[in-house]
Amino acid sequence: MKKIQKAFFSRDALVVAKELLGKVISYNNCSGIIVETEAYKKDPASHAFKITPRSEIMLNSYGKFYIYFIYGMYHCLNITTNKNDIGAVLIRSLQPLDGISIMKKRRKTSDIHNLLSGPGKLCQALNITKSLNNTNVDDKIKVYYYKNIKNSEIEKTKRIGIKESKDLDWRFYIKNNKFVSK
DNA sequence: TACTGGATTCACT
DNA sequence: GTGAATCCAGTAA
């Protein structure tokens, strides 16, 4: 599989979020196809709205993993975007590819549809924690080209929590895919 | 130093 | 559909 170059992530979060669909995320022999993403930019519902020590990794950086801990038990995996601005893409769901048996053990389930179908779930299955925060794409976690997703196959929806956007679509997933989060 | 709530998930009802 | 689990970043004092 061909690796994705860092420049891929220099573009706007909305573009990157859409184009990441169908790519593969791989870490320690476990991998999955990205089937759902969410774009984050400078809006009030986003960590990117206010620069803090935690979120400043998103400022003027791209192609880096922004990983944070939430609700006391889960991690969320983002990749920073927007070369000269602030932005990131949250990886929301993957379709399992490699390392399925070990991911089942980590997730304590045998249901393949429940392995990676959520931001917290996929971090648990891939064993991704905050220790990987601020690492570059391809340093430890790899991202590969895998298959092309046509525009007509992509469903767009609003992100939860966005107030001011009436006409912007922020969340992207592959239509009719059984592995997207509910 | 103390308080609040979250880019979630799961077990219940 | 509702609530619990559970830590830590952010904020205010």
Short mmCIF file of C-alpha atoms (C1' of nucleotides) in Angstrom, two decimals:
data_model
loop_
_atom_site.label_atom_id
_atom_site.label_comp_id
_atom_site.label_asym_id
_atom_site.label_seq_id
_atom_site.Cartn_x
_atom_site.Cartn_y
_atom_site.Cartn_z
CA MET A 1 0.00 0.00 0.00
CA LYS A 2 1.21 3.49 -0.83
CA LYS A 3 1.79 5.85 2.08
CA ILE A 4 0.06 9.19 2.24
CA GLN A 5 2.46 12.12 2.18
CA LYS A 6 2.34 14.81 4.85
CA ALA A 7 1.27 17.45 2.30
CA PHE A 8 -2.06 15.64 2.02
CA PHE A 9 -2.95 17.10 5.41
CA SER A 10 -1.87 20.67 4.67
CA ARG A 11 -5.25 21.43 3.14
CA ASP A 12 -8.51 22.49 4.75
CA ALA A 13 -10.03 20.17 7.37
CA LEU A 14 -13.24 19.80 5.37
CA VAL A 15 -11.34 18.64 2.28
CA VAL A 16 -9.08 16.30 4.24
CA ALA A 17 -12.01 14.84 6.19
CA LYS A 18 -13.75 13.93 2.95
CA GLU A 19 -10.66 12.55 1.23
CA LEU A 20 -9.59 10.43 4.19
CA LEU A 21 -12.56 8.14 3.58
CA GLY A 22 -11.33 4.86 2.11
CA LYS A 23 -7.78 5.33 3.43
CA VAL A 24 -6.20 2.92 5.92
CA ILE A 25 -4.98 3.66 9.44
CA SER A 26 -2.46 1.17 10.74
CA TYR A 27 -0.75 0.80 14.12
CA ASN A 28 1.11 -2.22 15.50
CA ASN A 29 -0.25 -4.77 13.04
CA CYS A 30 -3.83 -3.64 13.52
CA SER A 31 -5.54 -1.62 10.83
CA GLY A 32 -8.85 -0.45 9.45
CA ILE A 33 -10.36 1.46 6.56
CA ILE A 34 -11.60 4.93 7.45
CA VAL A 35 -15.35 5.03 6.90
CA GLU A 36 -16.36 8.05 8.98
CA THR A 37 -14.64 11.38 9.74
CA GLU A 38 -15.49 14.74 11.23
CA ALA A 39 -13.89 18.11 10.46
CA TYR A 40 -12.95 20.59 13.17
CA LYS A 41 -12.12 24.19 12.49
CA LYS A 42 -12.29 27.46 14.35
CA ASP A 43 -15.87 27.20 15.54
CA PRO A 44 -17.23 27.54 19.09
CA ALA A 45 -17.93 23.83 19.45
CA SER A 46 -14.33 22.93 18.76
CA HIS A 47 -11.09 22.67 20.71
CA ALA A 48 -9.71 24.71 17.82
CA PHE A 49 -11.77 27.74 18.82
CA LYS A 50 -9.49 28.70 21.66
CA ILE A 51 -5.78 28.02 21.72
CA THR A 52 -4.75 26.30 24.95
CA PRO A 53 -1.71 24.19 25.79
CA ARG A 54 -3.70 21.14 24.79
CA SER A 55 -5.04 22.43 21.50
CA GLU A 56 -2.09 24.50 20.31
CA ILE A 57 -0.74 21.42 18.54
CA MET A 58 -3.43 22.13 15.94
CA LEU A 59 -2.10 25.62 15.25
CA ASN A 60 0.07 25.88 12.15
CA SER A 61 0.77 22.18 12.18
CA TYR A 62 -0.48 19.50 9.81
CA GLY A 63 -0.03 15.77 9.52
CA LYS A 64 0.29 15.32 13.28
CA PHE A 65 -1.85 13.19 15.54
CA TYR A 66 -3.83 15.10 18.13
CA ILE A 67 -5.00 12.60 20.71
CA TYR A 68 -6.87 13.54 23.85
CA PHE A 69 -8.53 11.76 26.73
CA ILE A 70 -12.24 12.25 27.28
CA TYR A 71 -14.97 11.27 29.74
CA GLY A 72 -12.40 9.67 31.97
CA MET A 73 -12.20 6.53 29.87
CA TYR A 74 -11.81 7.12 26.17
CA HIS A 75 -9.37 8.59 23.71
CA CYS A 76 -10.11 10.41 20.45
CA LEU A 77 -7.81 10.27 17.42
CA ASN A 78 -7.45 13.38 15.25
CA ILE A 79 -5.04 14.41 12.53
CA THR A 80 -4.13 18.09 12.29
CA THR A 81 -4.78 19.95 9.06
CA ASN A 82 -4.69 23.49 7.63
CA LYS A 83 -1.08 24.47 6.99
CA ASN A 84 -1.46 28.17 7.85
CA ASP A 85 -4.41 27.98 10.19
CA ILE A 86 -5.98 25.76 12.81
CA GLY A 87 -7.91 22.60 12.10
CA ALA A 88 -8.11 18.85 12.53
CA VAL A 89 -10.05 15.80 11.43
CA LEU A 90 -11.50 13.38 13.96
CA ILE A 91 -11.39 9.74 12.88
CA ARG A 92 -14.79 8.41 13.93
CA SER A 93 -15.05 4.88 12.56
CA LEU A 94 -12.99 2.24 10.81
CA GLN A 95 -13.85 -0.94 8.97
CA PRO A 96 -11.63 -3.72 10.40
CA LEU A 97 -8.82 -4.93 8.16
CA ASP A 98 -5.88 -6.54 9.99
CA GLY A 99 -5.39 -7.77 13.55
CA ILE A 100 -9.06 -8.51 14.08
CA SER A 101 -8.53 -11.19 16.74
CA ILE A 102 -6.34 -8.97 18.93
CA MET A 103 -8.75 -6.07 18.49
CA LYS A 104 -11.62 -8.31 19.60
CA LYS A 105 -9.66 -9.13 22.75
CA ARG A 106 -8.93 -5.47 23.51
CA ARG A 107 -12.56 -4.52 22.95
CA LYS A 108 -13.86 -7.59 24.79
CA THR A 109 -16.34 -8.36 22.04
CA SER A 110 -16.68 -10.85 19.23
CA ASP A 111 -18.99 -8.59 17.21
CA ILE A 112 -16.95 -7.30 14.28
CA HIS A 113 -19.38 -4.42 13.78
CA ASN A 114 -18.69 -3.24 17.31
CA LEU A 115 -14.88 -3.23 17.06
CA LEU A 116 -14.08 0.15 15.54
CA SER A 117 -17.44 1.86 15.07
CA GLY A 118 -16.81 4.92 17.22
CA PRO A 119 -13.99 7.32 18.14
CA GLY A 120 -13.44 5.80 21.57
CA LYS A 121 -13.82 2.24 20.31
CA LEU A 122 -11.19 2.48 17.60
CA CYS A 123 -8.60 3.91 19.98
CA GLN A 124 -9.28 1.09 22.40
CA ALA A 125 -9.06 -1.56 19.67
CA LEU A 126 -5.85 -0.15 18.19
CA ASN A 127 -4.36 0.55 21.63
CA ILE A 128 -3.96 4.24 20.82
CA THR A 129 -3.43 6.44 23.87
CA LYS A 130 -2.27 9.94 24.72
CA SER A 131 1.34 8.79 24.57
CA LEU A 132 1.01 9.03 20.79
CA ASN A 133 -0.19 12.63 20.93
CA ASN A 134 1.86 15.03 18.80
CA THR A 135 3.54 12.27 16.79
CA ASN A 136 3.78 12.72 13.04
CA VAL A 137 1.79 10.72 10.53
CA ASP A 138 3.93 7.73 9.53
CA ASP A 139 6.09 8.01 12.65
CA LYS A 140 4.24 5.36 14.64
CA ILE A 141 0.70 5.38 13.30
CA LYS A 142 0.66 4.96 9.50
CA VAL A 143 -1.85 6.16 6.92
CA TYR A 144 -2.12 4.52 3.49
CA TYR A 145 -4.05 4.94 0.28
CA TYR A 146 -6.41 2.01 -0.10
CA LYS A 147 -9.45 2.56 -2.25
CA ASN A 148 -11.07 5.46 -4.02
CA ILE A 149 -14.39 6.66 -2.76
CA LYS A 150 -16.53 8.49 -5.27
CA ASN A 151 -18.25 11.72 -4.31
CA SER A 152 -21.58 10.02 -4.90
CA GLU A 153 -20.70 7.44 -2.25
CA ILE A 154 -20.06 10.04 0.46
CA GLU A 155 -22.81 11.11 2.84
CA LYS A 156 -22.45 14.49 4.53
CA THR A 157 -24.15 15.59 7.73
CA LYS A 158 -23.91 18.36 10.26
CA ARG A 159 -21.72 17.95 13.26
CA ILE A 160 -23.47 17.83 16.63
CA GLY A 161 -22.95 21.01 18.61
CA ILE A 162 -22.41 23.41 15.76
CA LYS A 163 -24.73 26.33 16.24
CA GLU A 164 -24.01 28.81 13.56
CA SER A 165 -23.72 26.54 10.55
CA LYS A 166 -26.82 26.08 8.47
CA ASP A 167 -25.24 25.20 5.17
CA LEU A 168 -21.93 23.58 6.08
CA ASP A 169 -21.41 19.84 6.26
CA TRP A 170 -18.80 18.66 8.73
CA ARG A 171 -19.27 14.93 9.17
CA PHE A 172 -18.58 12.51 6.35
CA TYR A 173 -19.18 8.79 6.01
CA ILE A 174 -19.38 6.18 3.30
CA LYS A 175 -22.98 5.52 2.34
CA ASN A 176 -24.49 2.17 3.28
CA ASN A 177 -21.38 1.16 5.20
CA LYS A 178 -22.09 -1.25 8.04
CA PHE A 179 -19.14 -0.06 10.10
CA VAL A 180 -20.01 3.60 10.72
CA SER A 181 -20.93 4.67 14.25
CA LYS A 182 -24.58 5.00 15.11
"C1'" DT B 1 -6.83 24.84 45.04
"C1'" DA B 2 -11.52 23.63 43.72
"C1'" DC B 3 -15.01 23.15 40.48
"C1'" DT B 4 -17.15 21.98 35.96
"C1'" DG B 5 -18.10 19.48 32.01
"C1'" DG B 6 -16.62 16.95 27.82
"C1'" DA B 7 -15.43 15.71 19.66
"C1'" DT B 8 -18.09 8.69 24.41
"C1'" DT B 9 -19.72 4.23 25.43
"C1'" DC B 10 -22.36 0.87 27.80
"C1'" DA B 11 -25.87 -1.08 30.69
"C1'" DC B 12 -30.25 -0.38 31.96
"C1'" DT B 13 -35.40 0.65 31.46
"C1'" DG C 1 -34.46 7.05 26.19
"C1'" DT C 2 -31.71 7.86 30.47
"C1'" DG C 3 -27.88 7.78 33.46
"C1'" DA C 4 -23.35 6.12 35.14
"C1'" DA C 5 -18.50 5.57 34.61
"C1'" DT C 6 -14.34 8.39 35.44
"C1'" DC C 7 -10.03 11.65 34.45
"C1'" DC C 8 -8.15 15.73 33.32
"C1'" DA C 9 -8.02 20.30 30.81
"C1'" DG C 10 -9.69 24.69 31.42
"C1'" DT C 11 -11.20 28.29 34.29
"C1'" DA C 12 -11.69 31.14 38.17
"C1'" DA C 13 -10.24 32.37 42.64
#
